[in-house]
Every structure is written in structure tokens, then in C-alpha cells.
């Protein structure tokens, strides 16, 4: 399993779907396992959750920077 690819795919899914994003915010591990359709060990899930959170944060930061660029 390529973790980076999974993290990228999950982050895109959560970014596009507000219901999935809300579920991720309430219970990240359960939301990740549901989307992957696989029961993974807790340490693997936590790595994926942290990666998805980082991707989502980076995406929000990128959107903010793009918005600021439009002002100038």
C-alpha cells in the first residue's frame, strides 16, 4: 500500500465532500477506515490521519494565498 497515494486520495475526498469532512473531523480514524474499506493497525491509521490533516491544512493555506494574490 502506497501511503502517500492513499493520503492524497483521502485528502481529495474529504476536501470535495463536506459530509465526509465532517465525519473526518468527528472521528478521523473511523472515517479513514470507512473510505479505505480496510481495517488497518492503529499506528498505520494514525499515520494516515496525520498525513490527511497535513494535506487538508496545506490546501486551505494554498487557497488563502491564492485569494490574497487576487487582491494585489
PDB file of C-alpha atoms in Angstrom:
ATOM      1  CA  UNK A   1       0.000   0.000   0.000  1.00  0.00           C
ATOM      2  CA  UNK A   2       1.425   3.356  -1.064  1.00  0.00           C
ATOM      3  CA  UNK A   3       0.670   5.610   1.902  1.00  0.00           C
ATOM      4  CA  UNK A   4       1.358   8.856   0.053  1.00  0.00           C
ATOM      5  CA  UNK A   5      -1.084   7.939  -2.699  1.00  0.00           C
ATOM      6  CA  UNK A   6      -3.709   6.909  -0.142  1.00  0.00           C
ATOM      7  CA  UNK A   7      -3.238  10.131   1.810  1.00  0.00           C
ATOM      8  CA  UNK A   8      -3.552  12.221  -1.347  1.00  0.00           C
ATOM      9  CA  UNK A   9      -6.699  10.362  -2.416  1.00  0.00           C
ATOM     10  CA  UNK A  10      -8.296  10.631   1.031  1.00  0.00           C
ATOM     11  CA  UNK A  11      -7.483  14.341   1.324  1.00  0.00           C
ATOM     12  CA  UNK A  12      -9.116  14.979  -2.048  1.00  0.00           C
ATOM     13  CA  UNK A  13     -12.202  13.014  -0.999  1.00  0.00           C
ATOM     14  CA  UNK A  14     -12.522  14.899   2.282  1.00  0.00           C
ATOM     15  CA  UNK A  15     -11.926  18.264   0.579  1.00  0.00           C
ATOM     16  CA  UNK A  16     -14.664  17.646  -2.002  1.00  0.00           C
ATOM     17  CA  UNK A  17     -17.364  16.196   0.255  1.00  0.00           C
ATOM     18  CA  UNK A  18     -18.496  18.227   3.266  1.00  0.00           C
ATOM     19  CA  UNK A  19     -20.299  15.253   4.856  1.00  0.00           C
ATOM     20  CA  UNK A  20     -17.135  13.149   4.694  1.00  0.00           C
ATOM     21  CA  UNK A  21     -15.112  16.085   6.021  1.00  0.00           C
ATOM     22  CA  UNK A  22     -17.493  16.419   8.992  1.00  0.00           C
ATOM     23  CA  UNK A  23     -17.173  12.701   9.695  1.00  0.00           C
ATOM     24  CA  UNK A  24     -13.371  13.018   9.482  1.00  0.00           C
ATOM     25  CA  UNK A  25     -13.443  15.887  11.974  1.00  0.00           C
ATOM     26  CA  UNK A  26     -15.568  13.879  14.422  1.00  0.00           C
ATOM     27  CA  UNK A  27     -13.732  10.568  14.173  1.00  0.00           C
ATOM     28  CA  UNK A  28     -10.757  10.645  11.805  1.00  0.00           C
ATOM     29  CA  UNK A  29      -9.697   7.008  12.216  1.00  0.00           C
ATOM     30  CA  UNK A  30     -13.176   5.651  11.548  1.00  0.00           C
ATOM     31  CA  UNK A  31     -13.643   7.915   8.507  1.00  0.00           C
ATOM     32  CA  UNK A  32     -10.306   6.821   7.025  1.00  0.00           C
ATOM     33  CA  UNK A  33     -11.035   3.124   7.557  1.00  0.00           C
ATOM     34  CA  UNK A  34     -14.502   3.547   6.047  1.00  0.00           C
ATOM     35  CA  UNK A  35     -13.145   5.180   2.884  1.00  0.00           C
ATOM     36  CA  UNK A  36     -10.272   2.738   2.537  1.00  0.00           C
ATOM     37  CA  UNK A  37     -12.514  -0.224   3.207  1.00  0.00           C
ATOM     38  CA  UNK A  38      -9.706  -1.888   5.137  1.00  0.00           C
ATOM     39  CA  UNK A  39      -9.149  -2.468   8.846  1.00  0.00           C
ATOM     40  CA  UNK A  40      -5.596  -1.308   9.496  1.00  0.00           C
ATOM     41  CA  UNK A  41      -3.487  -1.336  12.669  1.00  0.00           C
ATOM     42  CA  UNK A  42      -3.872   1.750  14.850  1.00  0.00           C
ATOM     43  CA  UNK A  43      -0.356   3.029  14.158  1.00  0.00           C
ATOM     44  CA  UNK A  44      -0.918   2.900  10.379  1.00  0.00           C
ATOM     45  CA  UNK A  45      -4.271   4.659  10.708  1.00  0.00           C
ATOM     46  CA  UNK A  46      -2.726   7.395  12.850  1.00  0.00           C
ATOM     47  CA  UNK A  47      -0.003   7.997  10.253  1.00  0.00           C
ATOM     48  CA  UNK A  48      -2.616   8.286   7.532  1.00  0.00           C
ATOM     49  CA  UNK A  49      -4.803  10.581   9.659  1.00  0.00           C
ATOM     50  CA  UNK A  50      -1.857  12.893  10.338  1.00  0.00           C
ATOM     51  CA  UNK A  51      -0.949  12.931   6.651  1.00  0.00           C
ATOM     52  CA  UNK A  52      -4.519  13.754   5.614  1.00  0.00           C
ATOM     53  CA  UNK A  53      -4.715  16.541   8.199  1.00  0.00           C
ATOM     54  CA  UNK A  54      -1.470  17.998   6.855  1.00  0.00           C
ATOM     55  CA  UNK A  55      -2.724  17.819   3.253  1.00  0.00           C
ATOM     56  CA  UNK A  56      -6.024  19.465   4.156  1.00  0.00           C
ATOM     57  CA  UNK A  57      -4.230  22.221   6.075  1.00  0.00           C
ATOM     58  CA  UNK A  58      -1.848  22.790   3.184  1.00  0.00           C
ATOM     59  CA  UNK A  59      -4.802  23.003   0.807  1.00  0.00           C
ATOM     60  CA  UNK A  60      -6.503  25.625   2.968  1.00  0.00           C
ATOM     61  CA  UNK A  61      -3.278  27.617   3.166  1.00  0.00           C
ATOM     62  CA  UNK A  62      -2.868  27.445  -0.600  1.00  0.00           C
ATOM     63  CA  UNK A  63      -6.436  28.678  -1.126  1.00  0.00           C
ATOM     64  CA  UNK A  64      -5.817  31.569   1.258  1.00  0.00           C
ATOM     65  CA  UNK A  65      -2.611  32.570  -0.518  1.00  0.00           C
ATOM     66  CA  UNK A  66      -4.387  32.432  -3.888  1.00  0.00           C
ATOM     67  CA  UNK A  67      -7.143  34.671  -2.538  1.00  0.00           C
ATOM     68  CA  UNK A  68      -4.591  37.157  -1.259  1.00  0.00           C
ATOM     69  CA  UNK A  69      -2.815  37.220  -4.612  1.00  0.00           C
ATOM     70  CA  UNK A  70      -6.056  38.293  -6.269  1.00  0.00           C
ATOM     71  CA  UNK A  71      -6.178  41.362  -4.038  1.00  0.00           C
ATOM     72  CA  UNK A  72      -2.891  42.680  -5.373  1.00  0.00           C
TER      73      UNK A  72
END
